[in-house]
Structures are given as C-alpha cells and as structure tokens.
PDB file of C-alpha atoms in Angstrom:
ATOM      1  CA  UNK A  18     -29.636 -61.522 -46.852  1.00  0.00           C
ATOM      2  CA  UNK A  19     -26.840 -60.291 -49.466  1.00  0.00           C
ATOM      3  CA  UNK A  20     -24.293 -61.933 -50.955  1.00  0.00           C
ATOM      4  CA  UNK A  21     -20.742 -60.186 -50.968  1.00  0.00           C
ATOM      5  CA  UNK A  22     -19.472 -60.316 -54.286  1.00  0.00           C
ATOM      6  CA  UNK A  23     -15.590 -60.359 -54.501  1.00  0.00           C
ATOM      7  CA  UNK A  24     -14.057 -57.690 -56.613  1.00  0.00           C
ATOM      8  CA  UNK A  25     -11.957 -58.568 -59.264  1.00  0.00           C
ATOM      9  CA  UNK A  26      -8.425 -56.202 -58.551  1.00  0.00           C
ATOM     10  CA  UNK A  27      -6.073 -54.600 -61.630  1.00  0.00           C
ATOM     11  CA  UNK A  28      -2.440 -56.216 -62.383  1.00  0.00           C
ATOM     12  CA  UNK A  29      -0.912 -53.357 -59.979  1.00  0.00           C
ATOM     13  CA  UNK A  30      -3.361 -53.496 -57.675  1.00  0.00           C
ATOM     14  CA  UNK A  31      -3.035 -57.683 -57.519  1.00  0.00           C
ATOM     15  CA  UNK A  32       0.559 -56.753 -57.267  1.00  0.00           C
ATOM     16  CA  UNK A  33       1.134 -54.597 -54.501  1.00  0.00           C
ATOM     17  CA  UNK A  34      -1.755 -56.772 -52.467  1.00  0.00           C
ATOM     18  CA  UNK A  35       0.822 -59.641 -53.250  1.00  0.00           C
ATOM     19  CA  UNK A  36       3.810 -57.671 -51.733  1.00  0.00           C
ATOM     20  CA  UNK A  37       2.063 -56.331 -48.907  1.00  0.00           C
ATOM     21  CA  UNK A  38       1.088 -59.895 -47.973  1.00  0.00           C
ATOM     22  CA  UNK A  39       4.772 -60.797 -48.525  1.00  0.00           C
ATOM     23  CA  UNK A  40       6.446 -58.140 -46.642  1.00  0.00           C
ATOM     24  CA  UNK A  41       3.926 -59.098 -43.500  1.00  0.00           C
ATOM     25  CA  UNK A  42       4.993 -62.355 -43.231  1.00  0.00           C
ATOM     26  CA  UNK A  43       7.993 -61.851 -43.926  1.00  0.00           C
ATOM     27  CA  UNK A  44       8.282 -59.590 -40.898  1.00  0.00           C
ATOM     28  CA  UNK A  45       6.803 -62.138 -38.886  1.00  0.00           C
ATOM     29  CA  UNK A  46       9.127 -64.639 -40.023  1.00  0.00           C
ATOM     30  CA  UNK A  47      12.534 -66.004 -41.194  1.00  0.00           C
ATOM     31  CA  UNK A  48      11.243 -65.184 -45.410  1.00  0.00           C
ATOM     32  CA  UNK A  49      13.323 -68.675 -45.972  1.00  0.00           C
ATOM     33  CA  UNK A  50      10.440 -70.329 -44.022  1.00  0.00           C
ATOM     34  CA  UNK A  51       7.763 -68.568 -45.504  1.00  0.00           C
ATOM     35  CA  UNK A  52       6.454 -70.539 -48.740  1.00  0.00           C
ATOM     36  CA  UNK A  53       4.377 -69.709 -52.058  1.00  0.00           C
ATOM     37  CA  UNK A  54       1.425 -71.623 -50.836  1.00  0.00           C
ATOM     38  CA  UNK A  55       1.763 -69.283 -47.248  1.00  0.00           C
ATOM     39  CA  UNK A  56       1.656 -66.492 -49.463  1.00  0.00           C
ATOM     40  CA  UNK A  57      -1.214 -67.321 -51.788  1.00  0.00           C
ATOM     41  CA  UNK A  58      -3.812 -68.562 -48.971  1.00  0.00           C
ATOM     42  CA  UNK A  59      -2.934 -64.803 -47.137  1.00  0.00           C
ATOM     43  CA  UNK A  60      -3.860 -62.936 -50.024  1.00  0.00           C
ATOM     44  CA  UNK A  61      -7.012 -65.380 -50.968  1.00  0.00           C
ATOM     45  CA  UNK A  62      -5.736 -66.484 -54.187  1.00  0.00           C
ATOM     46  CA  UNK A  63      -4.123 -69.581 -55.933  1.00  0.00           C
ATOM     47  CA  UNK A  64      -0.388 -70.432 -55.740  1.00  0.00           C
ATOM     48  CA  UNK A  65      -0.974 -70.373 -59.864  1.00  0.00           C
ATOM     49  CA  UNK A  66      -1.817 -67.166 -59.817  1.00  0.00           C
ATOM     50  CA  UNK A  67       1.011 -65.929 -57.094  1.00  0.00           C
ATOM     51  CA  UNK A  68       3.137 -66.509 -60.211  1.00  0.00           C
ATOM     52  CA  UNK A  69       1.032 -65.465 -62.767  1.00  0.00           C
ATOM     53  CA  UNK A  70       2.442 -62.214 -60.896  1.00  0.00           C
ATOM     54  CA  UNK A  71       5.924 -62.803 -59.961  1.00  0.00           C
ATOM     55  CA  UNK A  72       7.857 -65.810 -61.219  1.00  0.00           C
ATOM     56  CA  UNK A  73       9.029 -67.019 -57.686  1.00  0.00           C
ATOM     57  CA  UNK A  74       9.498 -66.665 -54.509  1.00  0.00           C
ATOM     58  CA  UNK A  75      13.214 -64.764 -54.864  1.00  0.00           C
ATOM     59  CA  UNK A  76      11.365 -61.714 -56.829  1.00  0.00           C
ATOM     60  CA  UNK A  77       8.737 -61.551 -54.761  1.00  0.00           C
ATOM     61  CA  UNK A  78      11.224 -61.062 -52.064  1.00  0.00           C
ATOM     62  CA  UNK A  79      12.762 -58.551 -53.409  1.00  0.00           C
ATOM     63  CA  UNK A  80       9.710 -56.448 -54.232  1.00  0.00           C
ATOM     64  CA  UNK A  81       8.402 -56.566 -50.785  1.00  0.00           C
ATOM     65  CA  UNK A  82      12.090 -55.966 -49.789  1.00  0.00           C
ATOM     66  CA  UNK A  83      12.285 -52.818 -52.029  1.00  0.00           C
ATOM     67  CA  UNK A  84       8.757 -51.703 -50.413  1.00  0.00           C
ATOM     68  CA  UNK A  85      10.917 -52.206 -46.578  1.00  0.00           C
ATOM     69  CA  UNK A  86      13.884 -50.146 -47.909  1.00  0.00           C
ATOM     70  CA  UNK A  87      12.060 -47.700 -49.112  1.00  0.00           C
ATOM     71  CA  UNK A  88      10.054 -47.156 -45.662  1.00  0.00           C
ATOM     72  CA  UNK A  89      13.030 -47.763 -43.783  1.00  0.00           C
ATOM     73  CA  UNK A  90      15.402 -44.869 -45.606  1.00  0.00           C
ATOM     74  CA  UNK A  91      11.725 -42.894 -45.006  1.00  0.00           C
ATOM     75  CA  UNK A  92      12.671 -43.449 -41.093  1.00  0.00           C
ATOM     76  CA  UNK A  93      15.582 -41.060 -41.497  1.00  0.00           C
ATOM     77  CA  UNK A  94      13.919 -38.306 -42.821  1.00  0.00           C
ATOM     78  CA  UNK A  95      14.103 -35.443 -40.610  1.00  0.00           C
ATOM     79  CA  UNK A  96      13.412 -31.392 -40.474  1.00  0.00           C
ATOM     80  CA  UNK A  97      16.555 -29.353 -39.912  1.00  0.00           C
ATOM     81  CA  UNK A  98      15.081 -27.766 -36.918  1.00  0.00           C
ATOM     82  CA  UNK A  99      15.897 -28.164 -33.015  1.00  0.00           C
ATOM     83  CA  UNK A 100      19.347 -29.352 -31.573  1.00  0.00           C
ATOM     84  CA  UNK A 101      21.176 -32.052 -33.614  1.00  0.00           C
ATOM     85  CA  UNK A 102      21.073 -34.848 -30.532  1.00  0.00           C
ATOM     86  CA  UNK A 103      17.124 -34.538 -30.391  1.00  0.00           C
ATOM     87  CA  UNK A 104      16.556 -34.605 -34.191  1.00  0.00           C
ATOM     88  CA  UNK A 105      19.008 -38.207 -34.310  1.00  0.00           C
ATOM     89  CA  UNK A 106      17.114 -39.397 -31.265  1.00  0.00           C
ATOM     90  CA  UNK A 107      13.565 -39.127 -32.960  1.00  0.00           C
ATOM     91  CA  UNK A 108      15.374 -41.061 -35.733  1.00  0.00           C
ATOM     92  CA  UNK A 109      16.283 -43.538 -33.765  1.00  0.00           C
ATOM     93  CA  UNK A 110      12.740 -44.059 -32.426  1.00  0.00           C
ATOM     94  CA  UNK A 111      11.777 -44.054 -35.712  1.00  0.00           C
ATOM     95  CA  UNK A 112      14.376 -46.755 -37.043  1.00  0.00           C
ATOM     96  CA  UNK A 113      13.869 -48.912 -34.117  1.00  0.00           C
ATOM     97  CA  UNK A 114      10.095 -48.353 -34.773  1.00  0.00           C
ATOM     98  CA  UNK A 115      11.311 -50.331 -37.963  1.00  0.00           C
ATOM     99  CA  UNK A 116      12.584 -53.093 -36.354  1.00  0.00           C
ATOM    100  CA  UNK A 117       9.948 -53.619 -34.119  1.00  0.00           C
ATOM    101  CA  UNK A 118       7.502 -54.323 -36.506  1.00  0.00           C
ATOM    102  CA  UNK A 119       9.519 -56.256 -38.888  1.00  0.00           C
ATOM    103  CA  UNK A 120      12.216 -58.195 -36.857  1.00  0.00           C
ATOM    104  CA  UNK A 121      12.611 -61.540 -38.634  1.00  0.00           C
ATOM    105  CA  UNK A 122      12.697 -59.826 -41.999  1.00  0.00           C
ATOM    106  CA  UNK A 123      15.000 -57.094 -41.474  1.00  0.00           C
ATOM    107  CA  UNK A 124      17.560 -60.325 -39.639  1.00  0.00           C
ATOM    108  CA  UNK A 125      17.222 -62.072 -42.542  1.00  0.00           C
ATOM    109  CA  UNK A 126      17.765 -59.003 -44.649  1.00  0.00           C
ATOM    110  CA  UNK A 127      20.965 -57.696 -42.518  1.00  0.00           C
ATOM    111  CA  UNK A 128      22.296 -61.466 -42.167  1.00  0.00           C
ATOM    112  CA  UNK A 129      21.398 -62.852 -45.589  1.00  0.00           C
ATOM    113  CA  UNK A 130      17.924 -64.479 -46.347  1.00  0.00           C
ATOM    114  CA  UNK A 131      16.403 -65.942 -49.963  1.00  0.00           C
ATOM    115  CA  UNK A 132      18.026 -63.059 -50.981  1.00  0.00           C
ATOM    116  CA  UNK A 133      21.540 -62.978 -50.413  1.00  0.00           C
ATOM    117  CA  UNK A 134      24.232 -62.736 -53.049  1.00  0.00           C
ATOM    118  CA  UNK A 135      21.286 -61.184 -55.508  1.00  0.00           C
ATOM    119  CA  UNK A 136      23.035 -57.653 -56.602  1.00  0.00           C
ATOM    120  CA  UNK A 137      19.579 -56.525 -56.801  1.00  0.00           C
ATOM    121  CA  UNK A 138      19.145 -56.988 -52.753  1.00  0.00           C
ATOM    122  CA  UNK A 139      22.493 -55.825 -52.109  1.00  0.00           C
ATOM    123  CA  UNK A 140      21.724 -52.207 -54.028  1.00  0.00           C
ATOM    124  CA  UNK A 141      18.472 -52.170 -51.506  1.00  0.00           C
ATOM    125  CA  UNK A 142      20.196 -52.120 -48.308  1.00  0.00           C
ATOM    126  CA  UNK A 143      23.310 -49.987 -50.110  1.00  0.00           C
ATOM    127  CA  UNK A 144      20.870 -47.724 -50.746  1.00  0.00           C
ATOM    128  CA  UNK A 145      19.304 -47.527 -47.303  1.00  0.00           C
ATOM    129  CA  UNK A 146      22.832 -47.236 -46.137  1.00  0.00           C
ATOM    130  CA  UNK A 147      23.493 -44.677 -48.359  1.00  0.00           C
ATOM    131  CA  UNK A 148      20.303 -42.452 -47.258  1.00  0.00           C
ATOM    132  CA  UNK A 149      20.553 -42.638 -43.413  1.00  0.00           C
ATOM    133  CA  UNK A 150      24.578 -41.362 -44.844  1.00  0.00           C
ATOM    134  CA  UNK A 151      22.711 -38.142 -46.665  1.00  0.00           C
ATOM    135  CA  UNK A 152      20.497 -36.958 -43.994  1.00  0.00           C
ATOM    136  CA  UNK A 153      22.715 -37.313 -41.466  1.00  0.00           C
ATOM    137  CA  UNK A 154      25.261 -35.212 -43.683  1.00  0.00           C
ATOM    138  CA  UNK A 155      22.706 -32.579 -44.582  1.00  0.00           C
ATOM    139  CA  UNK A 156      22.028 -32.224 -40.473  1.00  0.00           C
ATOM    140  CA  UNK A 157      25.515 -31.682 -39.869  1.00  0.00           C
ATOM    141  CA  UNK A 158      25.281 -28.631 -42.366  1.00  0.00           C
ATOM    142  CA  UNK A 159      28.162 -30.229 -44.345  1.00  0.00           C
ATOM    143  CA  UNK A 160      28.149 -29.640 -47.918  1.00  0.00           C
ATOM    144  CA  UNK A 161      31.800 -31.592 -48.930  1.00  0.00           C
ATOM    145  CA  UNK A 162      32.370 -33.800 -45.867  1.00  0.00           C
ATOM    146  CA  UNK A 163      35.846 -35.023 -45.377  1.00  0.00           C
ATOM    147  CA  UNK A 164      37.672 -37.886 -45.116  1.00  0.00           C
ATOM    148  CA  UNK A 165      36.834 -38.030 -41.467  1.00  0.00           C
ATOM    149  CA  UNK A 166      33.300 -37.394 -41.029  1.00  0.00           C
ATOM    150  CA  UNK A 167      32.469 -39.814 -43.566  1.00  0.00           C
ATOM    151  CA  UNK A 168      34.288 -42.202 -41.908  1.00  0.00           C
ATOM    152  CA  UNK A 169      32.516 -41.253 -38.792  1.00  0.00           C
ATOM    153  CA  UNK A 170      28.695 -41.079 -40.242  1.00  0.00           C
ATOM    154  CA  UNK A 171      29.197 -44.326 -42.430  1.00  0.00           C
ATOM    155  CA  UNK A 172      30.502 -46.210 -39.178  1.00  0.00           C
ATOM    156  CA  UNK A 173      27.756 -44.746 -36.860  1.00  0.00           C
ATOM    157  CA  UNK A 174      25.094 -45.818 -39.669  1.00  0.00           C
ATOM    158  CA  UNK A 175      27.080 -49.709 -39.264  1.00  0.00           C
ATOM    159  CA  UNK A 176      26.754 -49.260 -35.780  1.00  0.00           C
ATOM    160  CA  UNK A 177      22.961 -48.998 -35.471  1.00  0.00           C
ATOM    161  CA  UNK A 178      22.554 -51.620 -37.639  1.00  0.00           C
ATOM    162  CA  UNK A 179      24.316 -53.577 -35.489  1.00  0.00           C
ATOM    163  CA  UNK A 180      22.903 -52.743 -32.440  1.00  0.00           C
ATOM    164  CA  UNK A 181      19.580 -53.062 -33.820  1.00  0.00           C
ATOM    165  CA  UNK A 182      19.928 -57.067 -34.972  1.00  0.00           C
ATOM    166  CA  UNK A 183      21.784 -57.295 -31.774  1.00  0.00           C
ATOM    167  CA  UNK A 184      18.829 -56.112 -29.782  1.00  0.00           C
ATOM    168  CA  UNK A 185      16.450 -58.207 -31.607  1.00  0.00           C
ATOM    169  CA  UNK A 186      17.885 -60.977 -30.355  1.00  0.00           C
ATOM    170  CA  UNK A 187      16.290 -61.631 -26.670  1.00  0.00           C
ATOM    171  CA  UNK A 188      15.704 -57.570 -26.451  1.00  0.00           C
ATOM    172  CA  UNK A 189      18.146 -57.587 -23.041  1.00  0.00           C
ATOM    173  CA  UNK A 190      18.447 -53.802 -23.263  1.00  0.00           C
ATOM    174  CA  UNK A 191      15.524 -51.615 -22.850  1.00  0.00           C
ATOM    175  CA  UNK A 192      14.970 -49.751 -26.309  1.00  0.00           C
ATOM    176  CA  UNK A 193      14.824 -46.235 -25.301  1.00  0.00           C
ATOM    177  CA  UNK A 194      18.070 -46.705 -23.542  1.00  0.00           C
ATOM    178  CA  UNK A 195      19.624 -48.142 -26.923  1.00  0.00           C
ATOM    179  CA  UNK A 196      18.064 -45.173 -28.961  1.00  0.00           C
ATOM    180  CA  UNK A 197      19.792 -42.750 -26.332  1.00  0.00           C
ATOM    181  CA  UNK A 198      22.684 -44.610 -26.504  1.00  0.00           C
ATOM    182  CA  UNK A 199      23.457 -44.398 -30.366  1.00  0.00           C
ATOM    183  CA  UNK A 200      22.878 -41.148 -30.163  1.00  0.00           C
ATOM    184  CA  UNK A 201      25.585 -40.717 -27.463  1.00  0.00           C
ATOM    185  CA  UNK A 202      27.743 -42.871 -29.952  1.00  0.00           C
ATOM    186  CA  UNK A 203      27.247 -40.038 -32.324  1.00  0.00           C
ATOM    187  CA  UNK A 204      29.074 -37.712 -30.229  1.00  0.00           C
ATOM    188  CA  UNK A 205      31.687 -39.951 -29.022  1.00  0.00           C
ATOM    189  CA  UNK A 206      32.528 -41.328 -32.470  1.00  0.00           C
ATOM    190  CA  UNK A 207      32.694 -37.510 -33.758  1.00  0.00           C
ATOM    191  CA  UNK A 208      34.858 -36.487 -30.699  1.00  0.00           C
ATOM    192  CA  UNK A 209      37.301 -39.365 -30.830  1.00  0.00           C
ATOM    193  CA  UNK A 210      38.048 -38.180 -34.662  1.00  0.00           C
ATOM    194  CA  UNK A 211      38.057 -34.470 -33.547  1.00  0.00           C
ATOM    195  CA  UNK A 212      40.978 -34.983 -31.599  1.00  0.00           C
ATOM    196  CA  UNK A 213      43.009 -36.044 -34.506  1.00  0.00           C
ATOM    197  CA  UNK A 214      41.959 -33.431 -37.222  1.00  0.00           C
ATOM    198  CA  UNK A 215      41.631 -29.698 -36.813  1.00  0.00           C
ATOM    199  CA  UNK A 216      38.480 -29.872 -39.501  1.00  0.00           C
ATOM    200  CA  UNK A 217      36.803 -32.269 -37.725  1.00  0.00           C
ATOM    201  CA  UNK A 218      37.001 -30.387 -34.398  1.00  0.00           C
ATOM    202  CA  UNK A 219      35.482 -27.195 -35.820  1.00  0.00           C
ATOM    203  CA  UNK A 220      32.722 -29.342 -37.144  1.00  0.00           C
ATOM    204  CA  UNK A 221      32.109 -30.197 -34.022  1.00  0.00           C
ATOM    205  CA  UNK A 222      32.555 -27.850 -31.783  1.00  0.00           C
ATOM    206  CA  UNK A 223      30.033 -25.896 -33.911  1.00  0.00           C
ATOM    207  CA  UNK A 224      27.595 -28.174 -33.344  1.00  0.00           C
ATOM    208  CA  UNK A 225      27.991 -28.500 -30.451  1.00  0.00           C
ATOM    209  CA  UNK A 226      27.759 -24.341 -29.785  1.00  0.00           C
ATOM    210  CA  UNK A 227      24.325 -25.230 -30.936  1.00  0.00           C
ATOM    211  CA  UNK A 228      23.498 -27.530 -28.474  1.00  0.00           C
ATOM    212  CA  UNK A 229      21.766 -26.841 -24.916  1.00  0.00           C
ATOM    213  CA  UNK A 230      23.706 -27.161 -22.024  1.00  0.00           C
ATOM    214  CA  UNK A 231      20.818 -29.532 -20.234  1.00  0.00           C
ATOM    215  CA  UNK A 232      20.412 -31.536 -23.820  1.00  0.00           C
ATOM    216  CA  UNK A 233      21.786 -34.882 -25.387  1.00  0.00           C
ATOM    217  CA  UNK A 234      24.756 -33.781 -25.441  1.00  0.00           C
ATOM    218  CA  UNK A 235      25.137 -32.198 -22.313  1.00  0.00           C
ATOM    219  CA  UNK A 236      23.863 -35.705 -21.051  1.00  0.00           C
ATOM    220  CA  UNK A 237      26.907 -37.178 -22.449  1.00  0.00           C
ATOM    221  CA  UNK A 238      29.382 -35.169 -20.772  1.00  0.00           C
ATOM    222  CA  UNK A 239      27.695 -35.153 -17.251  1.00  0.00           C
ATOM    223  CA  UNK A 240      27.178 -39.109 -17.388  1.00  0.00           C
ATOM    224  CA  UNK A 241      31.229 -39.013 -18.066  1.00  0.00           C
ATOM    225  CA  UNK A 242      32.566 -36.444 -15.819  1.00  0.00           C
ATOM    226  CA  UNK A 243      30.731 -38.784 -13.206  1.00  0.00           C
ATOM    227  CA  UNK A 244      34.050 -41.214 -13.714  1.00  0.00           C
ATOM    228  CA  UNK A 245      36.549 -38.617 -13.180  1.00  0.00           C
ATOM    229  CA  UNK A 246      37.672 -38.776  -9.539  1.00  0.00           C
ATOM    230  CA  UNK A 247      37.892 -42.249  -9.735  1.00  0.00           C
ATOM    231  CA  UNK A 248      38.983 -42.330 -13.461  1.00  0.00           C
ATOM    232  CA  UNK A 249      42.754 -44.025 -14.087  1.00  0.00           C
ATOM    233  CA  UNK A 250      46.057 -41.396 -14.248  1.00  0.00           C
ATOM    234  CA  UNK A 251      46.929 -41.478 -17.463  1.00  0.00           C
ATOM    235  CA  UNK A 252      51.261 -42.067 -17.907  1.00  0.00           C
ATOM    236  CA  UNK A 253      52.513 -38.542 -19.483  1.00  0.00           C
ATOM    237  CA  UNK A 254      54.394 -40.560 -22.134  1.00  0.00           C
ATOM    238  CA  UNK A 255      51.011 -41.415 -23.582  1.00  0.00           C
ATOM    239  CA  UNK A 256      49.678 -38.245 -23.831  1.00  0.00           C
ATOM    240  CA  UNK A 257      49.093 -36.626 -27.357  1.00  0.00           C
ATOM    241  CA  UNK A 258      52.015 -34.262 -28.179  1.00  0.00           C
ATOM    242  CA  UNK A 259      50.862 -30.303 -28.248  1.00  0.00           C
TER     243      UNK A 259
END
C-alpha cells in the first residue's frame, strides 16, 4: 500500500488552479452567492491561502472573468471560407456553446454581478463586444465600414447577447432554432439599412451574390415570401419615394 503524496504547485500554477475553480462555480452559480470558503474547499486549500493569492473575492472575479472573455471572444473566431450565413451560424453554436456551460456567470456578468461598476469588468465584456465587432467586419470583407454597417454589426452583436440571457431564462425556445434565427437577424438587420443607403446595399447584395440559392439566406427569403398572398396592401402614400 502507497501513500499519495500531494504535490506542492508554483505561484502561477496555484493561481490559475484558483481561477479555474472560480470560473466553475461561478458558472454554476450566481458568483454573488459563491463565497471564499466555497472556493478554497474546491481547490483543497485554506481560505488563508485563497488570499495569500488574490486579496478578495472581487479580483478573483475578475481573473476568472478575464479567463471567460477571453474564451468567449475565442467563440467568434472563424475561417473566411464557405458562405457568410453558415460561417455566423457555426458561431452561433459556438457562442451559445458558451452559455450553456456557464449560464449563471455569464447572467451575472451581462446583468451586473460582484463585479459591476469595476472599469476593469466593464473593459472585459467591451472587449468581447468589441471582438465578435472585428470578425464579423473582417467576414464581411470590409476594410473601412461605414456609418451603417457598424451600426448594423454592433446592434446584431447587442442582439445575441440579448437573446442569449433571454434564453437562459426557462430555455422556452429550442437553441438551434435561436442560433438560426440570429443569423436570419443578420440579414434582416443588413437589409432594413440597405434600403436607406446605396453603400450599404452594394455591401449586401455582394454578399449575398455569394450566397447559395438553397442556403441561410435563401432560407430567409423562402420562409418570407410564404406571407405574401396573405401579406397586408401597403397605402401608396407610404411607399419610399424613387
């Protein structure tokens, strides 16, 4: 019979243990009802020594928080290859992935947890924001967006957000038709602004030259031309001038 001798772990090492720990149970839970002591008995150690590490719980929570936005601006990552509406779908499997695993902590991060009002925090989830903004700019094949499409990326970006803390709440809405969905809100929030600037409808009518007729896309239109016999006149008056 042996006896298992515990090995003694570096300050990094110690550290990133500590915020993997965190993170977990912070994912499981609200982190405003996760405490020091819940932390220390995880990783095996003494509440002492949780902040011979980190001084409290706040910086703790914003290391394991940095670790999440770092993973979660990973989620948008995506080769430039295949039709635009299938490379935003597989990142939307991929961000809902995200919020899957860690639903309580990315509420709490969205809605405000230990965390809130800490500019530290707040320069995370900019910075998320501010990825998912760059790929989906770089997909588009836009090197100087304009007014427009920035408008329309940074409010699709707020949109899935959204949806996603919506969604977490009771999951009502099956999650592959929410990931389909957003990407469908893609188009629709492109093709709203399209119709009110000429540089936003050749951005978008080139991608969607790119697109296959039986794709995303194509989806889209057929699920919408499905309302037109039945779809309300609308008065000439309110029709956009030529």
């Amino acid at each position: 019979m042996t006896t298992g001798v515990r090995r003694r772990m570096g300050v990094d090492e110690r550290r990133q243990q500590l915020i993997g720990v965190a993170l977990d149970l912070f994912s499981r839970r609200s982190p405003e009802d996760v405490s020091i002591d819940e932390i220390a008995a995880a990783a095996g150690i003494s509440r002492p020594l949780v902040y011979h590490y980190f001084p409290g719980k706040q910086s703790l929570y914003e290391a394991a928080l940095r670790r999440a936005a770092d993973e979660l601006a990973a989620r948008f990552l995506e080769p430039l290859e295949g039709p635009l509406a299938t490379r935003l779908l597989r990142v939307m499997g991929r961000f809902f992935d995200f919020v899957d695993e860690h639903g309580p902590g990315f509420s709490a991060l969205m809605r405000g947890g230990p965390a809130v009002g800490s500019s530290t925090a707040n320069a995370m989830i900019d910075g998320v924001r501010q990825a998912a903004y760059e790929q989906i700019i770089t997909h588009l094949g836009v090197t100087e967006p304009p007014a427009r499409l920035e408008l329309v990326v940074r409010s699709w970006v707020s949109l899935a957000e959204s949806t996603a803390l919506i969604w977490l709440d009771g999951r009502r809405i099956p999650r592959e038709e929410l990931e389909m969905q957003l990407v469908h809100d893609f188009a629709a929030l492109a093709a709203v602004s399209a119709a009110y600037d000429q540089e936003m409808a050749d951005i978008v009518l080139r991608v969607l030259s790119q697109e296959p007729a039986d794709g995303l896309f194509g989806d889209l239109l057929a699920r919408l031309s499905a309302f037109g016999p039945d779809a309300p006149a609308v008065p000439a008056q309110r029709l956009p001038r030529p």
